[in-house]
Coordinates of C-alpha atoms in Angstrom, one line a residue:
Chain P
M444 CA -78.9 74.5 13.5
D445 CA -77.8 70.8 14.3
V446 CA -81.1 69.0 14.1
L447 CA -79.8 65.7 15.4
V448 CA -76.3 65.5 17.5
A449 CA -75.0 62.0 18.8
E450 CA -72.2 62.3 21.5
H451 CA -69.7 59.4 22.6
V452 CA -72.6 56.7 21.6
A453 CA -71.9 53.2 22.7
K454 CA -73.9 49.9 21.9
R455 CA -72.2 46.4 23.1
F456 CA -74.2 43.2 22.2
G457 CA -72.5 40.6 25.0
A458 CA -69.2 40.4 23.3
L459 CA -69.2 42.4 20.4
T460 CA -69.0 46.1 20.3
A461 CA -70.9 47.6 17.7
L462 CA -70.3 50.9 18.3
R463 CA -67.5 52.3 20.1
D464 CA -67.5 56.0 20.3
V465 CA -69.7 57.6 17.7
N466 CA -69.9 61.3 17.6
L467 CA -72.3 62.9 15.0
R468 CA -73.9 65.6 13.9
L469 CA -76.9 66.5 11.2
E470 CA -77.8 70.0 10.4
K471 CA -81.2 70.7 9.1
G472 CA -81.8 70.2 5.6
E473 CA -78.6 68.3 5.3
V474 CA -78.0 65.2 3.8
L475 CA -75.4 63.1 5.2
G476 CA -73.6 60.0 3.9
L477 CA -72.8 57.4 6.0
I478 CA -70.4 55.1 4.9
G479 CA -68.2 52.1 6.0
D480 CA -67.2 48.3 5.9
N481 CA -70.0 45.7 6.2
G482 CA -69.8 45.4 10.2
A483 CA -68.5 48.6 10.9
G484 CA -71.7 49.7 12.6
K485 CA -74.1 51.3 10.5
S486 CA -77.1 49.5 10.7
T487 CA -76.6 49.7 14.4
L488 CA -76.0 53.4 14.5
I489 CA -79.3 53.6 12.4
K490 CA -80.8 51.5 14.9
V491 CA -79.9 53.6 17.8
I492 CA -81.2 56.8 16.1
C493 CA -84.6 55.4 15.3
G494 CA -85.2 54.4 19.1
F495 CA -84.9 50.8 17.9
H496 CA -82.0 50.3 20.2
Q497 CA -81.0 51.8 23.5
P498 CA -77.5 52.7 23.4
D499 CA -75.4 51.6 26.5
S500 CA -73.8 55.2 27.0
G501 CA -73.7 58.4 25.5
R502 CA -76.4 61.1 24.7
L503 CA -78.6 61.9 21.9
V504 CA -80.0 65.5 21.0
V505 CA -82.6 66.3 19.2
N506 CA -83.6 69.8 18.2
G507 CA -81.7 71.1 21.0
Q508 CA -82.9 68.9 23.6
E509 CA -81.4 65.7 25.0
V510 CA -83.6 62.6 24.5
T511 CA -83.6 59.0 25.5
L512 CA -85.8 57.3 22.6
R513 CA -87.9 54.8 24.4
S514 CA -89.2 53.2 21.3
V515 CA -89.5 53.7 17.4
D516 CA -92.9 55.4 17.7
H517 CA -91.3 57.7 20.4
A518 CA -88.7 58.6 18.1
R519 CA -91.2 58.6 15.2
S520 CA -93.3 61.3 17.4
L521 CA -90.1 63.4 17.7
G522 CA -89.7 63.3 13.6
I523 CA -87.4 60.6 13.3
D524 CA -88.2 57.9 10.7
T525 CA -86.6 55.4 8.7
V526 CA -86.9 53.6 5.5
Y527 CA -85.5 49.9 6.1
Q528 CA -84.1 48.0 3.4
G529 CA -87.1 46.1 3.5
L530 CA -89.4 48.8 3.0
A531 CA -92.1 47.9 5.5
L532 CA -94.5 47.8 2.4
I533 CA -97.2 45.4 2.3
N534 CA -97.0 43.8 -1.4
E535 CA -100.6 43.0 -0.9
L536 CA -102.0 46.1 -0.3
S537 CA -102.5 49.2 -2.5
V538 CA -100.1 52.0 -3.2
Y539 CA -102.4 54.4 -1.4
H540 CA -103.3 51.7 1.5
N541 CA -99.5 51.2 2.1
M542 CA -99.2 55.4 2.2
F543 CA -101.2 55.3 5.2
L544 CA -100.5 51.9 7.0
N545 CA -100.9 52.8 10.5
R546 CA -102.2 56.2 10.0
E547 CA -105.4 54.8 8.2
L548 CA -108.0 58.0 7.7
R549 CA -111.3 56.8 8.6
V550 CA -115.0 57.9 8.6
G551 CA -116.5 56.4 11.8
P552 CA -114.8 52.7 11.8
L553 CA -114.7 52.4 8.2
L554 CA -111.6 53.5 6.4
N555 CA -111.7 56.5 4.4
N556 CA -110.1 55.1 0.9
R557 CA -111.4 58.1 -1.3
A558 CA -109.4 60.6 0.8
M559 CA -106.8 58.3 1.1
R560 CA -106.3 57.9 -2.7
R561 CA -106.9 61.6 -3.0
L562 CA -104.4 62.7 -0.8
A563 CA -101.8 59.9 -1.7
R564 CA -102.2 60.6 -5.3
A565 CA -101.8 64.6 -4.5
H566 CA -98.2 63.4 -2.1
L567 CA -96.8 61.4 -4.7
E568 CA -97.1 63.9 -7.4
D569 CA -96.3 67.0 -4.9
M570 CA -92.9 64.5 -4.8
G571 CA -92.4 64.1 -8.2
V572 CA -92.9 60.4 -7.6
N573 CA -94.2 58.6 -10.9
I574 CA -96.6 56.3 -10.0
P575 CA -99.3 55.1 -12.6
N576 CA -101.9 54.3 -10.5
V577 CA -102.4 54.4 -6.4
N578 CA -104.6 51.3 -6.8
S579 CA -102.6 48.9 -8.1
E580 CA -100.5 46.2 -5.6
V581 CA -97.0 47.7 -4.4
A582 CA -96.2 44.0 -5.5
K583 CA -96.6 45.3 -9.0
L584 CA -94.4 48.0 -8.9
S585 CA -90.4 48.3 -10.1
G586 CA -87.6 48.6 -6.7
G587 CA -87.2 52.3 -7.6
Q588 CA -90.9 52.9 -7.1
R589 CA -91.2 51.1 -3.8
Q590 CA -88.5 52.4 -2.5
A591 CA -90.2 56.1 -3.8
V592 CA -93.0 55.0 -2.2
A593 CA -91.7 54.0 1.1
V594 CA -89.5 57.5 1.1
A595 CA -93.0 59.4 0.2
R596 CA -94.9 58.0 3.2
A597 CA -91.9 59.1 5.7
V598 CA -91.7 62.5 4.4
Y599 CA -95.6 62.5 4.6
S600 CA -95.9 61.3 8.2
D601 CA -93.8 64.8 8.9
A602 CA -90.6 63.1 9.4
K603 CA -87.8 65.9 10.2
I604 CA -85.2 63.8 10.1
L605 CA -85.1 60.6 7.5
L606 CA -83.1 57.5 8.0
L607 CA -82.2 55.9 4.5
D608 CA -80.6 52.3 5.0
E609 CA -78.8 51.7 2.1
P610 CA -82.0 53.2 -0.5
L611 CA -79.9 52.5 -3.8
A612 CA -79.0 48.7 -3.3
A613 CA -79.9 46.5 -5.7
M614 CA -81.3 49.1 -8.0
G615 CA -80.6 49.7 -11.8
A616 CA -79.4 52.9 -12.9
K617 CA -82.4 54.1 -13.7
E618 CA -84.1 53.5 -10.6
G619 CA -81.4 54.6 -8.7
T620 CA -81.7 58.1 -10.5
L621 CA -85.3 58.2 -9.5
I622 CA -84.1 58.0 -5.9
L623 CA -81.2 60.3 -6.2
D624 CA -83.9 62.9 -8.1
L625 CA -85.9 62.1 -5.0
I626 CA -83.6 63.2 -2.4
R627 CA -82.3 66.2 -4.3
D628 CA -85.9 67.3 -4.2
L629 CA -85.9 66.9 -0.7
K630 CA -82.9 68.7 -0.3
A631 CA -83.9 71.5 -2.2
R632 CA -87.0 71.9 -0.2
G633 CA -84.8 72.2 2.7
E634 CA -87.2 70.8 5.6
V635 CA -86.1 67.2 6.2
S636 CA -82.6 65.8 6.8
V637 CA -81.4 63.0 5.9
I638 CA -78.8 60.1 6.7
I639 CA -77.9 58.1 4.1
I640 CA -76.3 54.4 4.4
A641 CA -74.6 53.7 1.0
H642 CA -72.2 51.5 -0.7
N643 CA -71.6 53.3 -3.3
Y644 CA -69.4 56.1 -3.0
A645 CA -70.2 57.7 -6.3
Q646 CA -73.4 58.4 -5.5
V647 CA -72.9 59.7 -1.9
L648 CA -70.6 62.3 -3.4
D649 CA -73.2 63.1 -6.0
V650 CA -76.0 63.5 -3.4
C651 CA -74.3 64.1 0.0
D652 CA -73.7 67.3 1.7
R653 CA -71.0 65.7 3.7
V654 CA -69.8 62.0 4.3
N655 CA -68.7 60.9 7.6
L656 CA -66.8 57.1 7.7
L657 CA -67.8 54.3 10.2
Q658 CA -64.8 52.4 11.2
H659 CA -65.0 49.9 14.1
G660 CA -67.8 51.4 15.8
T661 CA -66.4 55.0 15.2
I662 CA -66.2 57.9 13.2
T663 CA -62.9 58.4 11.8
F664 CA -63.8 60.9 8.9
D665 CA -66.1 63.6 8.4
K666 CA -65.8 66.2 5.7
P667 CA -68.2 68.2 3.0
T668 CA -68.4 66.1 -0.1
A669 CA -67.0 69.1 -1.7
D670 CA -63.8 68.6 -0.4
V671 CA -63.5 65.2 -1.0
S672 CA -63.1 62.6 -4.2
L673 CA -64.3 59.5 -4.9
D674 CA -60.5 58.0 -5.0
E675 CA -59.8 59.5 -1.9
L676 CA -63.0 58.0 -0.2
T677 CA -62.2 54.5 -2.0
E678 CA -58.6 54.8 -1.0
L679 CA -59.6 55.0 3.0
V680 CA -62.0 52.1 2.8
V681 CA -59.4 50.2 0.8
A682 CA -57.0 50.9 3.2
E683 CA -59.0 49.5 6.1
Y684 CA -59.9 46.5 3.9
R685 CA -55.7 46.1 3.6
A686 CA -54.7 46.6 7.0
R687 CA -57.2 44.1 8.5
R688 CA -55.8 41.6 6.0
T689 CA -52.2 42.2 6.9
R690 CA -53.7 42.1 10.6
G691 CA -55.6 39.0 10.1
N692 CA -52.1 37.5 8.1
G693 CA -50.3 38.4 10.8
G694 CA -52.3 37.2 13.7
G695 CA -53.3 33.9 12.2
Chain F
M119 CA -117.2 66.1 -32.5
T120 CA -120.4 65.9 -30.1
G121 CA -119.4 62.8 -28.5
T122 CA -123.0 61.5 -28.9
L123 CA -121.9 58.8 -31.6
P124 CA -125.0 56.6 -32.2
R125 CA -124.2 52.8 -31.8
Q126 CA -125.3 52.0 -35.2
Q127 CA -122.3 53.7 -36.8
E128 CA -120.0 51.9 -35.2
T129 CA -117.4 50.3 -38.0
P130 CA -116.6 46.9 -37.5
A131 CA -113.2 47.5 -36.6
Q132 CA -114.8 49.2 -33.5
R133 CA -117.2 46.5 -32.7
D134 CA -114.3 44.5 -32.8
R135 CA -112.4 46.3 -30.4
R136 CA -115.4 46.6 -28.3
L137 CA -115.5 42.7 -28.0
L138 CA -112.2 42.2 -27.3
T139 CA -112.5 44.9 -24.7
L140 CA -115.3 42.8 -23.2
L141 CA -113.5 39.8 -23.2
R142 CA -110.7 41.4 -21.5
T143 CA -112.7 43.1 -18.8
G144 CA -114.5 39.4 -18.3
G145 CA -111.1 37.7 -17.7
T146 CA -109.9 40.8 -15.3
V147 CA -113.4 40.0 -13.3
L148 CA -112.2 36.7 -13.1
V149 CA -108.4 37.2 -12.2
R150 CA -109.5 40.6 -9.9
W151 CA -112.8 39.3 -8.2
R152 CA -111.6 36.2 -7.2
E153 CA -114.7 34.8 -6.0
A154 CA -116.3 34.7 -9.4
S155 CA -114.4 31.6 -10.5
V156 CA -115.7 30.3 -7.2
L157 CA -119.2 31.5 -7.6
I158 CA -119.4 30.2 -11.1
V159 CA -118.4 26.5 -9.5
A160 CA -121.0 26.4 -7.3
I161 CA -123.9 27.6 -9.9
A162 CA -122.3 24.8 -12.3
M163 CA -122.9 22.5 -9.6
A164 CA -126.2 23.6 -8.8
I165 CA -127.1 23.5 -12.4
Y166 CA -125.5 19.4 -12.8
F167 CA -127.2 18.3 -9.7
R168 CA -130.6 19.6 -10.6
A169 CA -130.4 18.1 -13.7
A170 CA -129.6 14.8 -12.4
N171 CA -132.3 14.7 -9.5
D172 CA -135.4 16.9 -9.4
V173 CA -135.1 17.2 -5.7
F174 CA -132.2 19.1 -5.8
L175 CA -133.2 22.7 -5.8
T176 CA -137.1 21.9 -3.7
H177 CA -137.5 24.1 -0.7
D178 CA -136.7 21.4 1.6
N179 CA -133.2 20.1 0.1
L180 CA -132.0 23.6 -0.5
R181 CA -132.9 24.3 3.7
N182 CA -130.8 20.9 4.1
I183 CA -128.1 22.4 1.6
A184 CA -128.2 26.3 3.8
Q185 CA -128.1 24.1 7.0
A186 CA -124.6 22.2 5.7
T187 CA -123.6 25.3 4.7
A188 CA -123.5 27.6 7.5
P189 CA -121.6 26.2 10.3
A190 CA -119.2 25.4 8.2
A191 CA -119.1 28.8 6.7
I192 CA -119.2 30.2 10.0
V193 CA -116.1 28.9 11.0
A194 CA -114.7 29.1 7.9
V195 CA -114.6 33.0 8.3
G196 CA -112.6 32.8 11.5
I197 CA -110.3 30.5 9.3
V198 CA -110.0 33.1 6.7
M199 CA -108.9 35.8 9.4
L200 CA -106.8 33.7 11.0
L201 CA -104.8 32.3 7.7
V202 CA -104.8 36.0 6.4
S203 CA -102.6 37.2 9.2
G204 CA -100.4 34.3 8.6
E205 CA -101.9 31.7 11.2
I206 CA -104.3 28.7 11.9
D207 CA -106.2 27.3 14.6
L208 CA -107.2 23.5 14.4
S209 CA -108.8 23.6 17.7
V210 CA -112.3 25.7 16.8
G211 CA -114.0 22.2 15.7
V212 CA -113.6 21.1 19.5
V213 CA -114.2 24.9 20.9
A214 CA -117.7 24.6 18.6
A215 CA -118.4 21.0 20.2
L216 CA -117.5 22.6 23.6
A217 CA -119.5 25.8 23.5
P218 CA -123.2 24.3 23.9
F219 CA -121.7 21.9 26.8
L220 CA -120.6 25.2 28.7
V221 CA -124.0 26.6 28.0
H222 CA -125.5 23.5 29.3
Y223 CA -122.7 23.3 32.4
A224 CA -123.8 26.9 33.3
I225 CA -127.7 26.7 32.9
D226 CA -127.8 23.0 34.5
N227 CA -125.1 22.9 36.9
Y228 CA -124.7 26.3 38.3
G229 CA -128.3 27.5 37.8
I230 CA -127.1 30.7 35.6
P231 CA -129.8 32.3 33.6
V232 CA -129.7 31.5 29.7
I233 CA -128.4 34.9 28.3
P234 CA -125.8 35.1 31.0
A235 CA -124.9 31.1 30.0
F236 CA -124.3 32.3 26.8
L237 CA -122.2 34.9 27.7
I238 CA -119.7 33.0 29.6
A239 CA -119.7 30.2 27.0
F240 CA -118.3 33.1 24.6
A241 CA -116.1 34.4 27.1
I242 CA -114.4 30.8 27.7
S243 CA -114.3 30.9 23.9
A244 CA -112.6 33.9 23.6
L245 CA -110.4 33.0 26.6
I246 CA -109.2 29.4 24.5
G247 CA -108.6 32.0 21.5
F248 CA -106.4 34.0 23.6
C249 CA -104.6 31.9 25.1
N250 CA -103.8 30.2 21.6
G251 CA -102.7 33.7 20.2
F252 CA -100.6 34.1 23.4
I253 CA -98.6 30.7 22.7
V254 CA -98.3 31.7 19.3
T255 CA -96.9 35.1 19.7
K256 CA -94.9 35.1 23.0
F257 CA -93.5 31.5 22.8
K258 CA -93.5 31.5 19.1
V259 CA -94.7 28.3 18.6
P260 CA -96.1 27.7 15.1
S261 CA -100.0 28.0 15.4
L262 CA -100.1 24.5 13.2
V263 CA -98.5 22.4 16.6
A264 CA -99.5 25.1 19.0
T265 CA -103.0 24.5 18.1
L266 CA -103.0 20.7 17.4
G267 CA -102.2 20.9 21.2
S268 CA -105.1 23.0 22.3
Y269 CA -107.0 20.4 19.9
Y270 CA -106.1 17.8 21.8
L271 CA -106.3 19.3 25.8
L272 CA -109.8 20.6 24.9
L273 CA -111.3 17.4 23.2
G274 CA -110.1 15.8 26.6
I275 CA -111.9 18.1 28.5
L276 CA -114.8 18.0 26.7
L277 CA -115.0 14.0 26.7
T278 CA -114.1 14.3 30.5
T279 CA -116.7 16.1 31.2
S280 CA -119.1 15.5 29.3
H281 CA -118.4 11.7 29.8
A282 CA -118.4 11.3 25.9
Y283 CA -122.1 11.5 26.4
P284 CA -124.6 13.8 24.5
A285 CA -126.8 16.1 26.4
Q286 CA -130.5 17.5 26.5
I287 CA -130.9 21.1 25.5
P288 CA -131.3 23.0 28.7
E289 CA -134.7 23.8 29.6
A290 CA -134.4 27.2 29.8
A291 CA -132.8 27.7 26.4
Q292 CA -135.5 26.2 24.7
G293 CA -138.7 27.4 22.7
R294 CA -138.1 31.2 21.1
I295 CA -134.0 31.0 22.1
Q296 CA -133.3 27.6 20.6
S297 CA -135.4 28.9 17.6
I298 CA -133.1 31.7 17.0
F299 CA -130.2 29.9 17.6
G300 CA -130.2 27.5 14.8
A301 CA -133.9 25.4 15.5
A302 CA -135.7 27.6 13.5
D303 CA -135.6 26.3 9.6
W304 CA -133.3 29.3 8.0
S305 CA -131.7 30.4 11.4
S306 CA -128.2 29.4 10.9
L307 CA -128.2 30.4 7.2
I308 CA -129.3 34.0 8.5
W309 CA -126.5 33.8 11.3
C310 CA -123.9 33.0 8.4
L311 CA -125.1 35.5 6.3
G312 CA -124.9 38.1 9.0
V313 CA -121.3 36.8 10.4
V314 CA -120.2 36.8 6.4
A315 CA -121.3 40.1 5.6
F316 CA -119.7 41.5 9.0
Y317 CA -116.2 39.9 8.5
H318 CA -116.4 40.7 4.6
I319 CA -116.5 44.9 5.9
V320 CA -114.1 43.9 8.5
L321 CA -111.3 42.7 6.1
T322 CA -112.0 45.0 3.3
R323 CA -113.3 48.2 4.8
T324 CA -111.9 48.6 8.2
R325 CA -108.2 49.4 9.7
W326 CA -108.2 45.9 11.5
G327 CA -108.7 43.9 8.0
L328 CA -105.9 46.2 6.6
H329 CA -103.8 45.3 9.2
T330 CA -104.7 41.5 9.7
I331 CA -103.3 41.5 5.6
S332 CA -100.2 43.3 6.5
V333 CA -99.4 41.3 9.5
G334 CA -100.1 37.9 7.6
G335 CA -98.2 39.8 4.4
N336 CA -95.0 41.2 5.9
L337 CA -94.7 40.8 9.4
I338 CA -91.3 42.5 9.7
G339 CA -92.7 45.1 7.5
A340 CA -95.7 45.3 9.6
T341 CA -93.8 46.1 12.8
E342 CA -91.8 48.4 11.4
A343 CA -94.8 50.4 10.3
G344 CA -95.3 49.9 14.0
I345 CA -98.4 48.1 13.9
R346 CA -98.8 46.1 17.0
V347 CA -98.9 42.2 15.1
N348 CA -99.2 40.3 17.9
R349 CA -102.6 42.4 19.1
I350 CA -103.9 41.2 15.8
K351 CA -103.3 37.8 15.7
I352 CA -104.1 37.1 19.3
G353 CA -107.6 39.1 18.4
N354 CA -108.1 36.8 14.8
F355 CA -107.6 34.1 17.5
M356 CA -110.4 35.0 19.7
M357 CA -112.7 36.0 17.2
A358 CA -112.3 32.3 15.4
S359 CA -112.8 30.5 18.7
M360 CA -115.9 32.8 19.0
L361 CA -117.0 31.8 15.8
G362 CA -116.4 28.2 16.4
A363 CA -118.9 28.7 19.6
L364 CA -121.5 30.3 17.4
A365 CA -121.3 27.4 14.7
G366 CA -121.3 24.7 17.8
I367 CA -124.2 26.1 19.5
L368 CA -126.1 26.9 16.1
E369 CA -125.9 23.2 15.4
A370 CA -126.7 21.9 18.8
F371 CA -129.4 24.0 18.9
R372 CA -130.8 22.5 15.3
I373 CA -130.2 19.0 16.0
N374 CA -131.8 19.6 19.4
S375 CA -128.8 17.4 20.8
I376 CA -125.7 18.8 22.4
D377 CA -123.3 16.3 21.1
P378 CA -119.3 16.4 21.7
N379 CA -119.0 14.6 18.3
I380 CA -120.0 17.8 16.2
G381 CA -117.2 19.1 15.9
G382 CA -115.1 17.1 18.4
G383 CA -113.7 15.0 15.6
T384 CA -111.8 16.9 12.7
A385 CA -114.9 17.1 10.1
L386 CA -116.2 20.6 10.9
V387 CA -112.3 22.5 11.3
F388 CA -111.2 20.5 8.3
T389 CA -114.5 21.1 6.0
A390 CA -113.9 25.0 7.1
I391 CA -110.2 24.9 5.8
S392 CA -111.2 23.5 3.0
A393 CA -114.2 26.0 2.4
A394 CA -111.2 28.6 2.9
V395 CA -108.8 27.4 0.8
I396 CA -111.4 26.6 -2.3
G397 CA -112.7 29.7 -1.7
G398 CA -109.5 31.3 -2.9
T399 CA -107.7 32.2 0.8
A400 CA -104.0 31.5 0.7
L401 CA -102.3 29.7 3.4
A402 CA -98.7 31.7 2.8
G403 CA -100.8 34.9 4.7
G404 CA -101.8 38.0 3.2
S405 CA -104.7 37.6 1.1
G406 CA -108.2 35.8 1.1
T407 CA -111.8 36.3 1.0
V408 CA -114.8 35.7 3.7
I409 CA -117.0 35.6 0.4
G410 CA -115.0 33.1 -1.1
A411 CA -115.2 31.0 2.0
L412 CA -118.8 31.2 2.1
L413 CA -119.4 30.1 -1.7
G414 CA -116.4 27.2 -0.9
A415 CA -118.5 26.2 1.9
L416 CA -121.4 26.0 -0.4
I417 CA -119.9 24.0 -2.9
L418 CA -118.7 21.3 -0.3
A419 CA -122.1 21.2 1.0
E420 CA -123.6 20.9 -2.6
L421 CA -121.4 18.1 -3.1
Q422 CA -122.1 15.9 -0.4
N423 CA -126.2 17.0 -0.9
G424 CA -125.8 16.3 -4.1
F425 CA -123.8 12.8 -4.1
N426 CA -126.5 11.8 -1.6
L427 CA -129.2 12.8 -4.2
I428 CA -127.8 10.6 -6.9
G429 CA -127.2 7.6 -5.0
I430 CA -123.5 7.8 -4.8
S431 CA -121.6 6.5 -1.9
A432 CA -120.4 8.8 0.9
N433 CA -116.9 7.5 0.4
P434 CA -115.7 8.9 -2.7
F435 CA -116.9 12.1 -1.8
N436 CA -113.9 12.3 -0.2
I437 CA -111.9 11.6 -3.4
I438 CA -113.7 14.8 -4.9
L439 CA -112.9 16.9 -1.7
G440 CA -109.4 16.2 -1.7
S441 CA -108.7 17.0 -5.6
A442 CA -111.1 20.0 -5.4
I443 CA -108.8 21.4 -2.7
L444 CA -105.2 20.5 -4.7
L445 CA -107.1 21.8 -7.6
S446 CA -108.0 25.2 -6.4
M447 CA -105.0 25.5 -4.8
I448 CA -102.8 25.2 -8.1
A449 CA -105.6 27.2 -9.7
N450 CA -104.7 29.9 -6.7
Q451 CA -101.3 29.7 -7.4
Y452 CA -101.6 30.5 -11.0
L453 CA -103.9 33.3 -10.4
S454 CA -101.9 35.1 -8.0
R455 CA -99.1 34.9 -10.5
L456 CA -101.3 36.3 -13.2
R457 CA -102.2 39.0 -10.6
R458 CA -99.0 40.0 -10.1
T459 CA -97.5 40.1 -13.5
G460 CA -100.2 42.6 -14.1
G461 CA -102.3 39.9 -15.9
G462 CA -105.5 42.4 -15.0

């Protein structure tokens, strides 16, 4: 069953056409890799799906129902959550406060720190995320741990469709493995469907079920990762790069 | 292995380790509980001035110090909330001067009873804070500039309406109300401690405080997490303004005259910002302490008072104040780096 379908989605910013005609679908429990060159429209597409941008035309179907996402909060209420590159973590706050950011548990007007601490610890453990101390400031965590906290937070808030914007950017091999394991764990549970924007095609092939290539605001390639090789993926993107260079030289 | 090893059987090595742990804990307390270092300075200063002059710790002089600390600390609490959320308000000092005039205008010019007059003064102060916050959040004017503008605007209104002359405390407000709001010996200190306790809890134990830290620490992140960042900022501007009004009313009732020069200069707000900064609040937003601001205000009051007693003129006071701000800022940077790298 498809949890998310985008049909003929288009989005323009003034003279710039970011999304021309996007058709995308996401199955339940699936991990979809979204690749494409810089400026292909990946971030715009993610922002349309998470309710940040409203598309100029086309339709979105979430869990079989056509929806017009009014805001990020609206999308979140439908179970669509995004982990941005910036992660939306507050360095100055503890791990558990970040886990419950804007969904704090309270006793009367006061924060219920004990309960939040306990639940955060349990949830991170449950997801296999190893954070030595939920009391420590997020600033003290490594890049991978921060990413893991952000993902765990989204999952904890009952996200059913998780959008990960370059979760592996600027991450060492060990840290990257941590995140890939986390995504694999999610996949094994089958409750959460994930769209990952990524630049590292080897990792995309490693963890994703299917891969979509976005070029010039439209999806030009859609195959299960089982039927696709790293060379093929690389060749696709390089071909585009060459074509553009030739065009650029010719037109220059 | 009962786990009830008596202390006497400790080997020297164990004792050394225990001592080391103790020292490390002490260091951690200093790094973690940043108010501790400010408290130590405040106490050291009290000891020094007591040694230099017997009068320093007498009942009467302690009251003087308390009365100098209170208004600065109350304003500083509002400044801390703003600084933590990444903003500042230079106009609170004028609000402090304006508020008792508003009470005076309401009672003496419009015949409004005392309590409603107070409520009107606080409501107008809140409105001023709202306007500051609105200009900062909606028109994206940096708060330093926006509130510099409102500082002059309000100062102009204050001086024009009061003709730059002090006014009497309205008759209706004299007596019990005047005593409660500043005139009684320890009244302003009690208000101050109440405000500090309340906002300490707000900043550290409530959703509002958490979101204030988030907004100042990572504005984009807080927005993405769904926090209504403008509401937090505007709310803090409103509270800072109302705290300014409270400080101004307490001060006017204490000195028994409504004086346009109380906070009309930059003294009150600058003292409050200094207190906040000395207390360990970073200008960059995201962190700060209300109790630290109280201790900062106490240090400044001790300094001014102690210098007076020793007979040093008020002029070099600014040298000390300036150095104190610079040193505490440098220490702040250093300590927060230490904290970041896991020094605790």
